[in-house]
Coordinates of C-alpha atoms in Angstrom, one line a residue:
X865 CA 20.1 -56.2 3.0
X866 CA 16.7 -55.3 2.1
X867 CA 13.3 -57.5 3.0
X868 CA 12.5 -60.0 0.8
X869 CA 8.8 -60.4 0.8
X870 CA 6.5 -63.9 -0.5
X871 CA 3.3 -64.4 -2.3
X872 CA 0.7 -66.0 0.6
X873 CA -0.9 -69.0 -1.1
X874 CA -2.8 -72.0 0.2
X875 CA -2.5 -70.6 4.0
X876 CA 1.3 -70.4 3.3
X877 CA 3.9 -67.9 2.3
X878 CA 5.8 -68.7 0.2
X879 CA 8.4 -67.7 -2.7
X880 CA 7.7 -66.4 -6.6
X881 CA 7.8 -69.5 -8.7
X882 CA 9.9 -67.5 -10.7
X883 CA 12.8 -66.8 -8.6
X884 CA 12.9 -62.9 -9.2
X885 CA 11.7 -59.9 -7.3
X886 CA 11.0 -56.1 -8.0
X887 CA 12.0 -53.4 -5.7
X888 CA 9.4 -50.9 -4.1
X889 CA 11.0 -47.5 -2.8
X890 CA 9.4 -44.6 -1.3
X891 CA 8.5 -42.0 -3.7
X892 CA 8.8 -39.1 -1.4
X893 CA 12.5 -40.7 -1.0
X894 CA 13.9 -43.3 -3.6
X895 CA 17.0 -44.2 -1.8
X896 CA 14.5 -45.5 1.0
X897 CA 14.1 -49.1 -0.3
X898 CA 10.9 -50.6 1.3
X899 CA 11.6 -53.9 0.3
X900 CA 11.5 -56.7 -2.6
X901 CA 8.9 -58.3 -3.8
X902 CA 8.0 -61.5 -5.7
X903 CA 7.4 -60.5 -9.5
X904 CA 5.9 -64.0 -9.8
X905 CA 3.9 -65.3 -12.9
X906 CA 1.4 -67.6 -14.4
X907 CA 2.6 -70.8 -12.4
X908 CA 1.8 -68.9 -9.2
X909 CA -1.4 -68.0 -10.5
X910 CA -2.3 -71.3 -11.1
X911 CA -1.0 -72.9 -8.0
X912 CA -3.0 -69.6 -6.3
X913 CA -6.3 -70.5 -8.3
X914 CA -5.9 -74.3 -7.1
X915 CA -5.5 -73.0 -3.6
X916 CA -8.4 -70.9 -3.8
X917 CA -10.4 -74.2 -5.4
X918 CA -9.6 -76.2 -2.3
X919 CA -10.3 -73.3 0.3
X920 CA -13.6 -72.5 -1.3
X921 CA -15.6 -76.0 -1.2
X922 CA -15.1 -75.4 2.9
X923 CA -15.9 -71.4 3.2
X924 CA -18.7 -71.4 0.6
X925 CA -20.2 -74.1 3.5
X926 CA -19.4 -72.2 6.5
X927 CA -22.5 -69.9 7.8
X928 CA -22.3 -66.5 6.2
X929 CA -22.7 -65.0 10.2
X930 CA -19.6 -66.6 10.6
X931 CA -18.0 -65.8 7.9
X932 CA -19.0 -62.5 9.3
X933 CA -17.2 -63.0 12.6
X934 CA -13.9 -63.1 11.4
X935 CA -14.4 -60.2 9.3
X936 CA -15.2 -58.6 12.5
X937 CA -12.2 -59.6 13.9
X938 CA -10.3 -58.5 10.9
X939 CA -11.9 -55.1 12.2
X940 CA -10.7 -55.2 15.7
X941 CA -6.9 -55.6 14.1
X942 CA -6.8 -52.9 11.8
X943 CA -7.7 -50.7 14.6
X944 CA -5.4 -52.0 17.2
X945 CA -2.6 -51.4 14.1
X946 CA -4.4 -48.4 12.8
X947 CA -0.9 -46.5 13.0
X948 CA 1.3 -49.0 11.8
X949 CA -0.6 -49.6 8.9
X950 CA -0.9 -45.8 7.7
X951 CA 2.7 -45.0 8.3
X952 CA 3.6 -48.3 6.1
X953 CA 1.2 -46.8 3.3
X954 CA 2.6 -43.4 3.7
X955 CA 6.2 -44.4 3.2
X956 CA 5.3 -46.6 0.1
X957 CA 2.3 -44.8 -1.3
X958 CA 3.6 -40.6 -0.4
X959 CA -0.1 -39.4 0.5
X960 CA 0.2 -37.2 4.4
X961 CA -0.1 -39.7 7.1
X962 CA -3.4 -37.9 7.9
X963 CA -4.8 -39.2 4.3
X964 CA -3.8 -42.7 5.1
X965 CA -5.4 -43.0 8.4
X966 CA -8.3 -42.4 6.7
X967 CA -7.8 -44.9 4.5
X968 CA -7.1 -47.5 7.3
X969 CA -10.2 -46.0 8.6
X970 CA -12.4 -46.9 6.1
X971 CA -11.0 -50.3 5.6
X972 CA -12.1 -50.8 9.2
X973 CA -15.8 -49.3 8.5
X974 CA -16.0 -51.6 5.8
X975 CA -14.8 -54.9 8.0
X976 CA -17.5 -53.7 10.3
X977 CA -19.9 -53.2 7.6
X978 CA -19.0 -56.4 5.8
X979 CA -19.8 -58.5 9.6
X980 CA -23.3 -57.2 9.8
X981 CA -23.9 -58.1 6.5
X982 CA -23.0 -61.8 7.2
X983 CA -26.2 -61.8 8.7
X984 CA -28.3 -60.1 5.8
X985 CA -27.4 -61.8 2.7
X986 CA -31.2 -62.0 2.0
X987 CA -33.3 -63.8 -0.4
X988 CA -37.1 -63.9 -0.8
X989 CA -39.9 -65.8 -0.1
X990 CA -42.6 -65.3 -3.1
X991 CA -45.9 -67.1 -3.2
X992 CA -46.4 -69.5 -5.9
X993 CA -49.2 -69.7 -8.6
X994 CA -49.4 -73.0 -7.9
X995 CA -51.4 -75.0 -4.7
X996 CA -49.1 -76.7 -2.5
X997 CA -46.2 -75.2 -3.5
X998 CA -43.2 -73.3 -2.2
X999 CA -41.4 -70.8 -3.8
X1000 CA -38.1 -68.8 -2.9
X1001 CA -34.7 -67.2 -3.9
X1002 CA -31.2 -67.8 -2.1
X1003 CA -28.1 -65.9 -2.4
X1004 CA -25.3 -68.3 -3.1
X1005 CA -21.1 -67.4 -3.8
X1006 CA -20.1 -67.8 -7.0
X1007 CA -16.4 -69.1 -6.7
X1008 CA -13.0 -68.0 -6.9
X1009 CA -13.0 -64.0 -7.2
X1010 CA -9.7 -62.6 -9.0
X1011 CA -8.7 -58.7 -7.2
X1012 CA -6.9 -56.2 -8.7
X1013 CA -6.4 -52.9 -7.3
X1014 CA -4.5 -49.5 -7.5
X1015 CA -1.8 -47.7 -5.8
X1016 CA -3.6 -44.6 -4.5
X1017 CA -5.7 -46.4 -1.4
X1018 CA -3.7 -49.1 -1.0
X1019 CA -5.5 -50.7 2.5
X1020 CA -9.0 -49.3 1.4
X1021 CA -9.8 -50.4 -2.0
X1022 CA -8.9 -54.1 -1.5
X1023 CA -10.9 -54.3 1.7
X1024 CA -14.0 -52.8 -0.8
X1025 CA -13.4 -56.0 -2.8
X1026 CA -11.8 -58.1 -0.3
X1027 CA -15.1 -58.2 2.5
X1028 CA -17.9 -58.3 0.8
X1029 CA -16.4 -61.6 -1.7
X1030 CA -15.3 -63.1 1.6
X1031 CA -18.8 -62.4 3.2
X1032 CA -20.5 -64.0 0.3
X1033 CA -18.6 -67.2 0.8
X1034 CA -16.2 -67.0 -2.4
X1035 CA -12.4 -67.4 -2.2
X1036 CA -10.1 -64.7 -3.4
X1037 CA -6.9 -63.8 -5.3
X1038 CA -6.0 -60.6 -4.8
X1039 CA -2.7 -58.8 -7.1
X1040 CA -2.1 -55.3 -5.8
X1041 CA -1.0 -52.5 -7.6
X1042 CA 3.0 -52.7 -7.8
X1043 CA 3.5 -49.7 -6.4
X1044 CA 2.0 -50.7 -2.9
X1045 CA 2.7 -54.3 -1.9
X1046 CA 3.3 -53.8 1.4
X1047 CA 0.4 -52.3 2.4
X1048 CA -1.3 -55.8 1.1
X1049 CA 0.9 -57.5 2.8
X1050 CA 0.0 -56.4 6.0
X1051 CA -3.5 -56.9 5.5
X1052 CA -3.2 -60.6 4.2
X1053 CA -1.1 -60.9 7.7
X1054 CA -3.9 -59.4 9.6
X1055 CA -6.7 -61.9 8.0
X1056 CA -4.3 -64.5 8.8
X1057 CA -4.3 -64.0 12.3
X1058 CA -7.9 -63.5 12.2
X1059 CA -8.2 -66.9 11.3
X1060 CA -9.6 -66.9 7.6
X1061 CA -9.2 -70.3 6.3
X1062 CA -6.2 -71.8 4.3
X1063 CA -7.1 -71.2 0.7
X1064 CA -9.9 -68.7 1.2
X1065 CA -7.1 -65.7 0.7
X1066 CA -4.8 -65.6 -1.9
X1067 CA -1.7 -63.0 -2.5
X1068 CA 0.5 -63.2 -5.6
X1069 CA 2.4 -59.9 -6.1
X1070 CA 3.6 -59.2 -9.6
X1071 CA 3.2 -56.7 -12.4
X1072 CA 0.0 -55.9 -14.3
X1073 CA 1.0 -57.1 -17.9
X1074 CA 2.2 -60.4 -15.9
X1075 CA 0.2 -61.1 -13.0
X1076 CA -3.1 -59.5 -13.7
X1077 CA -3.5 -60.8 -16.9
X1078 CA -2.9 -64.2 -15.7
X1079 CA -5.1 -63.8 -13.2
X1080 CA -8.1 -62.2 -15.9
X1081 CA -7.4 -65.1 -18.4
X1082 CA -7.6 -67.6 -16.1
X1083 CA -10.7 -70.3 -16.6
X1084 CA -11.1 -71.3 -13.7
X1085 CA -11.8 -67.4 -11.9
X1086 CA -15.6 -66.6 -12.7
X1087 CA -15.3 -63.3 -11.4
X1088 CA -12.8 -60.2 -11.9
X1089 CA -13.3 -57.0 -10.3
X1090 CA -10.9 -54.0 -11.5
X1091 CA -9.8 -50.9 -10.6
X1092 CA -7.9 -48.6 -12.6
X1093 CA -7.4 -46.5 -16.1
X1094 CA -10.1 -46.9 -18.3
X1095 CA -7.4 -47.9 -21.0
X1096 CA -6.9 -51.1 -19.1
X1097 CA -10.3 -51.4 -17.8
X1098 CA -11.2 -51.3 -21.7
X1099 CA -8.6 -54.2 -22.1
X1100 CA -9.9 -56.0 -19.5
X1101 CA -13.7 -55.7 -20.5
X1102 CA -12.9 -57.4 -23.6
X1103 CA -11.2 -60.3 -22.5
X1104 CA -14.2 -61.1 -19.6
X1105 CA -16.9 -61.0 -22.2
X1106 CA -15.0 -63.3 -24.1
X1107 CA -14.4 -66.0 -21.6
X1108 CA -18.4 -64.9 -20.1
X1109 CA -16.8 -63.7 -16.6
X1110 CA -19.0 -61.4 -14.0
X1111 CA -16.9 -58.3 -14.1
X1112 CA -16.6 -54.8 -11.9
X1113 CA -14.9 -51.6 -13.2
X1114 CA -14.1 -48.8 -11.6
X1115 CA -12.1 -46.4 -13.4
X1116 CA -11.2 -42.9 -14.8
X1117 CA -12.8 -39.8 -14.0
X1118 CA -12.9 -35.9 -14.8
X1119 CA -14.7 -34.6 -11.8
X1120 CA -16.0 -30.7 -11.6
X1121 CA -16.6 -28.6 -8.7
X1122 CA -19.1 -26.0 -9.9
X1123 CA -19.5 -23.3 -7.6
X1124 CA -22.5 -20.5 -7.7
X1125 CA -22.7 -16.6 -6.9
X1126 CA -24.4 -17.6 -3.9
X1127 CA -22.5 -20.2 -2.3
X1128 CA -20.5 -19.8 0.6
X1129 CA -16.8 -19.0 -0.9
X1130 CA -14.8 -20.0 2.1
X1131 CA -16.1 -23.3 2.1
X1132 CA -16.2 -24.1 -1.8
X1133 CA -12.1 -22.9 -1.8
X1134 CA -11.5 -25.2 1.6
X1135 CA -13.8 -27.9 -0.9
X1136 CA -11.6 -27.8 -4.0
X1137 CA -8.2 -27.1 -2.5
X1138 CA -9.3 -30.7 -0.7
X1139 CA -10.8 -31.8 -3.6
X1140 CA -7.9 -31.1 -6.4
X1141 CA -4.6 -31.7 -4.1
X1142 CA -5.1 -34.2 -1.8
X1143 CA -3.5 -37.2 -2.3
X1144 CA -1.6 -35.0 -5.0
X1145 CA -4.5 -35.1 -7.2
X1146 CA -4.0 -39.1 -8.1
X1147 CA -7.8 -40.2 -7.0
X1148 CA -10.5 -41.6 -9.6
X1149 CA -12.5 -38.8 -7.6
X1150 CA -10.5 -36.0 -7.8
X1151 CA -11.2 -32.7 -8.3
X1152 CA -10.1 -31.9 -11.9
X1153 CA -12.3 -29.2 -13.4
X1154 CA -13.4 -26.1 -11.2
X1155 CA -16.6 -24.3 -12.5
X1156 CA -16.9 -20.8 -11.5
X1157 CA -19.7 -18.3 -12.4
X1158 CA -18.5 -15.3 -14.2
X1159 CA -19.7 -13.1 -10.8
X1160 CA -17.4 -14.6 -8.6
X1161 CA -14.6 -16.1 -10.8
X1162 CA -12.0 -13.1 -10.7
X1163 CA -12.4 -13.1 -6.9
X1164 CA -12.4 -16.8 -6.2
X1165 CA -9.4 -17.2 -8.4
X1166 CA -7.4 -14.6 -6.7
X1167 CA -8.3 -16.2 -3.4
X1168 CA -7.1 -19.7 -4.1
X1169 CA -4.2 -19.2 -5.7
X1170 CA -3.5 -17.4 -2.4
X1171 CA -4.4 -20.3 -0.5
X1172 CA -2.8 -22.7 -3.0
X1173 CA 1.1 -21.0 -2.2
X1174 CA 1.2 -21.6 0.9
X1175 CA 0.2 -25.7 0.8
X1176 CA 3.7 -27.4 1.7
X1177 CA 5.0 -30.1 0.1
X1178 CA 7.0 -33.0 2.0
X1179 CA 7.3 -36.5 2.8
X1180 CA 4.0 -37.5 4.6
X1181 CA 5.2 -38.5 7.5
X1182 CA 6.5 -34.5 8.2
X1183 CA 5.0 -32.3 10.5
X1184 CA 2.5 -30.2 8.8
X1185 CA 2.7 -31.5 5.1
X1186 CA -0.2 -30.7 2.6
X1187 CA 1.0 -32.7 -0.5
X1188 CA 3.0 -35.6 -0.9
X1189 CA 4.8 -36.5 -4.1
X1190 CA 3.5 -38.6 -7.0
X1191 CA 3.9 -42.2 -7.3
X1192 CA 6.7 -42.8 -9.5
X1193 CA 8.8 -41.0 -12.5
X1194 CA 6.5 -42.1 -15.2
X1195 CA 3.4 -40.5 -13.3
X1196 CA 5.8 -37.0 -13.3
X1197 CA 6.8 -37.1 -16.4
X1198 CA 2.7 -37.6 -17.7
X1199 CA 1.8 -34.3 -15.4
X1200 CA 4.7 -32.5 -17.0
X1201 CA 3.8 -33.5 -19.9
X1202 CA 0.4 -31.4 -19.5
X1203 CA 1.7 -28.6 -17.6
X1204 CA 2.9 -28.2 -21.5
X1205 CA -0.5 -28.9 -23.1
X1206 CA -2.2 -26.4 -20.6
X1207 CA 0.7 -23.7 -21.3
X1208 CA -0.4 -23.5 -25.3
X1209 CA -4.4 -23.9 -24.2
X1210 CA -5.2 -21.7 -21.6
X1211 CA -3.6 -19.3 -18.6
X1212 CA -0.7 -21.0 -16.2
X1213 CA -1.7 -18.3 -13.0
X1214 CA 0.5 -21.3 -10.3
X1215 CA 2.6 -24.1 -10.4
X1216 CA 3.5 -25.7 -13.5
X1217 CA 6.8 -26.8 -12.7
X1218 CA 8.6 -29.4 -11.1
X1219 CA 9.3 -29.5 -7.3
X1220 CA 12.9 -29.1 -5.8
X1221 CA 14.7 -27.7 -3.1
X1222 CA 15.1 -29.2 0.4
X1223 CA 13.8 -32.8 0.9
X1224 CA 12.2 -32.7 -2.3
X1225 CA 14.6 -33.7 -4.8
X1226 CA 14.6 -37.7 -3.9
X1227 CA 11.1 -37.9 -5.0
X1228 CA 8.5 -37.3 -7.7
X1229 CA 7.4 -33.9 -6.6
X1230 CA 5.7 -31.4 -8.8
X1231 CA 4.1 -28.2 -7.8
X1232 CA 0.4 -28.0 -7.4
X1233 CA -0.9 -26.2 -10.9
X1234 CA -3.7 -24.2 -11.6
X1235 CA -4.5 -23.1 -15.0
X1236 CA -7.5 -20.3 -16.0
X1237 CA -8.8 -19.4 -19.3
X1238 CA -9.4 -23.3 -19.7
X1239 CA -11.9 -24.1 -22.4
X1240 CA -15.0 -26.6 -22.6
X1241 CA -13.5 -29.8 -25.2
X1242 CA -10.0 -28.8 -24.6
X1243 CA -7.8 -31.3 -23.3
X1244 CA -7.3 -30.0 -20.3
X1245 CA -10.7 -29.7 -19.5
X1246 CA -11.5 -33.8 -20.8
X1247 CA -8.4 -36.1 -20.2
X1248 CA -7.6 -37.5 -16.8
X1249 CA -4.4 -35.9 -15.6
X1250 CA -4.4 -37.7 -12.1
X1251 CA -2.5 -35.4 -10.8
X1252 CA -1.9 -32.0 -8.6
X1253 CA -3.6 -30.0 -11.9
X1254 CA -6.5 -27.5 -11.9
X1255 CA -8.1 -26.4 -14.6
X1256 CA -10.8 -23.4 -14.4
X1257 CA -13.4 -23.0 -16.3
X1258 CA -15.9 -19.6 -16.5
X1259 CA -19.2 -20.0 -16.8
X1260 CA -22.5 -17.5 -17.0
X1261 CA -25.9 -20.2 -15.5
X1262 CA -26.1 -23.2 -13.9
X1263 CA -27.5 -25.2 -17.3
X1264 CA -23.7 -24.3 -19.2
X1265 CA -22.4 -25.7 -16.2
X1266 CA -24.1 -29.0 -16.1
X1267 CA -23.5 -29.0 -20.0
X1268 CA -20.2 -28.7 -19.5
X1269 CA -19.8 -31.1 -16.6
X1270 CA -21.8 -33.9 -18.6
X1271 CA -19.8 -33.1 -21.9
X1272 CA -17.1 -35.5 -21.0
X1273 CA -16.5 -39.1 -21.4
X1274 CA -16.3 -39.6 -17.6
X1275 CA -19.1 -39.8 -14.9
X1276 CA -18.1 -40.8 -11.7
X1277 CA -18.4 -37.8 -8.9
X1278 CA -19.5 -33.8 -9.2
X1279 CA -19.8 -31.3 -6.8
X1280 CA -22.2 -27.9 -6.5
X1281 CA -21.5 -25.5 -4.4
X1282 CA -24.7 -23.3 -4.0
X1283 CA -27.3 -21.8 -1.0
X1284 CA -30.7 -22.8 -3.3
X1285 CA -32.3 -26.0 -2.9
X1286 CA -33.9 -25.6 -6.2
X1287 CA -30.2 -25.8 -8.0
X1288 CA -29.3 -28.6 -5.5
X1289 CA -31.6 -30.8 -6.5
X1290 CA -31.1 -29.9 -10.2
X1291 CA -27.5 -30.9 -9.6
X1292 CA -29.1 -34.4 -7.9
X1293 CA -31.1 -34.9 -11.5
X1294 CA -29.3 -33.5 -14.0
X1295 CA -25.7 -34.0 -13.4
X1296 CA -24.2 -37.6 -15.6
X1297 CA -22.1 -38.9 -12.4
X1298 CA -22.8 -41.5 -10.5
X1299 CA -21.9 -39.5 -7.1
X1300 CA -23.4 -35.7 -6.7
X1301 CA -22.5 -33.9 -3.6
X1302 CA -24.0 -30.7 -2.3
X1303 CA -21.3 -27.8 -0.6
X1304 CA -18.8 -30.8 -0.1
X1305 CA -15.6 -31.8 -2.7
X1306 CA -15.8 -34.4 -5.3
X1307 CA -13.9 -36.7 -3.2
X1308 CA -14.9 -39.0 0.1
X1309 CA -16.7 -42.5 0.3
X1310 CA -18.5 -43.9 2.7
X1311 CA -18.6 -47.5 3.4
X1312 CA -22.4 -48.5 3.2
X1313 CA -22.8 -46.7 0.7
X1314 CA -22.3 -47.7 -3.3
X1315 CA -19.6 -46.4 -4.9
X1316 CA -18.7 -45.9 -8.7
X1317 CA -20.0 -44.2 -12.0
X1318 CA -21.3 -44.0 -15.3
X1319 CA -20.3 -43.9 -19.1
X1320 CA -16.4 -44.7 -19.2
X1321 CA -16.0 -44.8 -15.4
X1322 CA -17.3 -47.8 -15.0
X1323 CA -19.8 -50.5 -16.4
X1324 CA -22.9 -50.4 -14.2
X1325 CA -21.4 -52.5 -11.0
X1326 CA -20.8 -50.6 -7.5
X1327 CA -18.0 -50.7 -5.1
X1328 CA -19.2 -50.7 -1.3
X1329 CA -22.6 -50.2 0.4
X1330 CA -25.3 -52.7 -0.3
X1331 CA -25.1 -53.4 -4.1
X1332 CA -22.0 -55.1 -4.0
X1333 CA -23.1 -57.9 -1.9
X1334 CA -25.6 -58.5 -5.2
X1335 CA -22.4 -58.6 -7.5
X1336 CA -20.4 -61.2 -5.6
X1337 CA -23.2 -63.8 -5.1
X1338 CA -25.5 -64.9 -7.5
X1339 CA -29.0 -65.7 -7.0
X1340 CA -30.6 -68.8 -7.0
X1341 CA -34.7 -69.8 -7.9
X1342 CA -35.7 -72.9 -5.2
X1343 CA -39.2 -74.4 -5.8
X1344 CA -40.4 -77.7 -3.2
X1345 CA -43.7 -78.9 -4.7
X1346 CA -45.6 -81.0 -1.6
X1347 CA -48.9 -81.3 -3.7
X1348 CA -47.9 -85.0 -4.6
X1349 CA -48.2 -84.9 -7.9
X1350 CA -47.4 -83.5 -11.1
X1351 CA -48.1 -79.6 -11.6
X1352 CA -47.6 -78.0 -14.8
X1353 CA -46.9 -74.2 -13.9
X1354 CA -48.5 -71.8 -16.3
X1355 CA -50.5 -75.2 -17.7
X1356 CA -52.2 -76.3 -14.7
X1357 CA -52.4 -72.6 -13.8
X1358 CA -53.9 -71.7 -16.9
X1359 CA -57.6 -71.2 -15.9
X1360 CA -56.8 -69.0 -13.0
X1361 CA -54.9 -67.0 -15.8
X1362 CA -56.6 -63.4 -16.4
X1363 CA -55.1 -63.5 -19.6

């Protein structure tokens, strides 16, 4: 009999209003069913959104060091169940248990993060025009936050969204990506035992078109932070500026590693074979589109594919697996899909197929793909494939490769692989991402520092690092006049005016 899993509401756990439940299996292995879990609907979004009322009129009052505290604590958990955790995400999500530690790990860093921050959620004091007068700015929480968040780091991206709301003193309601439940789960349990208040921390499981849009059109949740396609996102974006909600998006990308005559080849093929198969290729940040200047190109390609054969494909949880399987059929059947669009528009040199053979065919394997001959505004070189997929692009100077890199619709990450600081910092100007990095892959986050992108990748907020602190509280203008009497700013002021 498999686990039946409950929605966490009001401090409690509790069943789907609905009475019905989805299934979540392993991708790497379908007949493994992980459990079931509650596809609930709009009645357990409200009763979630009146929870998360109730727990917020105590938490917005409790001092933000406090508040940091327990997110502290939060971080002493994860690590004591740092193992636990990744080998639950592996089984349900497919990436190498190695990948999912490292997502633990950064849910930890940004628990950490999160605490110290309880005690710098600063304002400013600014002197007044005016005698006798004080003048300063506060940072105050907002309300109830609705969370929604994808498959592919299923422990770190709702502790991006998760920590910093909490920090700010709002409540939350967090719906996570179908796919990945448990992993949730398991980090609801852990800010249970932490001691987050009733209320403050909401789960309701569900499905996207169900759930989350519940959860978006909902009047009474101020504040909705999204990640996912930019399909959705688009969706999403319309509906908040309807109903005049603070929104975050972080969404699609189509991210190129361009790589110069002089750089240090070893390191740039280590970079994208990291960069374009890890996590089979299903990050925002992923390593898409490989640059290569015409001087090294022939030689670089010949030395990747190389490399690329001999990456092994298994369940994560195997001894010495490179690449896990994708998330589900209809993710498969989208890469198959373009393994046929790049077979008519450019030069299939690996992969292309699906994956079979021995502990392969009970999952959503395909082989990792490179293609060559790929051209600037084809598809393959423009549409988000998120998954195992290469494409290669030739180039002759570093200005057709930043052309080429900025021609998309996308800008979250980039990557330059060169030995001159003069083209380093060119990449640092010039390149339309909002993440550039210098002889490392397109992919890899660090907590304290923002995260996200530009044009259709996202719209303007950050994920992590300081900036997101400013997104989930708002600020507030306090004035306390001790003059004793009536003062007329600008009016009284107006001699002192220079104007």
């Amino acid at each position: 009999m498999a686990d039946q899993f409950k929605n966490f509401i009001g401090g409690e756990w509790v069943a789907p209003s609905t009475g019905n439940y989805f299934e979540n299996r392993n991708p790497a292995r379908q007949s493994d069913l992980i459990g079931l879990f509650p596809r609930s609907g709009r009645e357990d979004v409200d009763r979630a959104v009146a929870a998360a009322k109730k727990g917020f009129e105590e938490w917005r009052l409790t001092p933000a060091p406090a508040r940091g505290d327990i997110l502290r604590k939060v971080g002493d958990l994860l690590t004591e169940r740092k193992d636990e955790i990744a080998k639950a995400a592996t089984r349900e999500m497919g990436k190498t248990i190695q990948e999912t530690r490292g997502d633990v790990q950064e849910g930890i860093d940004t628990a950490y993060y999160a605490g110290v921050e309880g005690r710098r959620l600063f304002g400013k004091t600014v002197p007044s025009e005016l005698r006798n007068k004080w003048a300063m700015s506060v940072r105050r929480p907002i309300g109830v936050c609705g969370l929604i968040t994808p498959f592919n780091f299923p422990l770190a991206i709702p502790t991006w969204k998760m920590f910093p709301a909490l920090v700010c003193g709002n409540s939350v309601i967090i719906k996570p990506a179908e796919d990945t439940p448990h992993t949730v789960a398991l980090l609801v349990e852990i800010l249970e035992e932490a001691g987050i208040p009733a209320g403050v921390v909401n789960l309701v499981h569900g499905l996207g078109e169900e759930v989350g849009s519940a959860i978006v059109e909902h009047p009474e949740i101020p504040v909705i932070s999204f990640t996912g396609s930019t399909d959705v996102g688009s969706i999403i974006g319309a509906q908040c500026g309807r109903m005049h909600k603070r929104l975050s998006l972080e969404m699609g990308g189509k991210n190129a590693q361009i790589v110069m005559p002089d750089a240090d080849l070893d390191l740039a093929i280590d970079g994208v074979l990291w960069g374009a198969f890890g996590t089979t290729g299903q990050r925002c940040t992923a390593t898409s589109r490989l640059l290569l200047h015409t001087d090294i190109h022939d030689e670089f390609v010949e030395r990747l594919i190389e490399r690329a054969r001999k990456l092994k494909l298994g369940y994560g949880l195997e001894k010495d697996v490179d690449v896990g399987p994708l998330i589900h059929e209809a993710s498969r059947t989208k890469v198959e899909e373009y393994f046929e669009i790049g077979k008519q528009e450019a030069t299939l040199v690996l992969g292309g197929e699906r994956a079979t053979g021995e502990g392969l065919d009970d999952g959503f394997f395909v082989q990792p793909t490179i293609f060559v001959d790929v051209k600037p505004g084809s598809r393959l070189a423009t549409e988000e494939i998120f998954g195992p997929v290469l494409s290669v692009i030739r180039f002759s100077e570093l200005d057709e490769a930043i052309r080429i890199n900025n021609e998309v619709k996308y800008g979250l990450s980039s990557s330059l692989y060169t030995r001159d600081s003069v083209s380093s910092f060119r990449a640092f100007q010039d390149l339309d991402n909002g993440i550039t990095y210098v002889n490392a892959p397109t992919i890899g986050a660090e907590a304290h520092l923002p995260f996200g992108g530009v044009k259709q990748t996202g719209n303007g907020h950050r994920e992590g690092g300081w900036e997101v602190y400013e997104f989930y509280s708002e600020t507030k203008v306090c004035y306390l006049d001790y003059s004793g009497k009536l003062q007329r700013a600008q009016i009284d002021n107006y001699d002192a005016s220079p104007y």
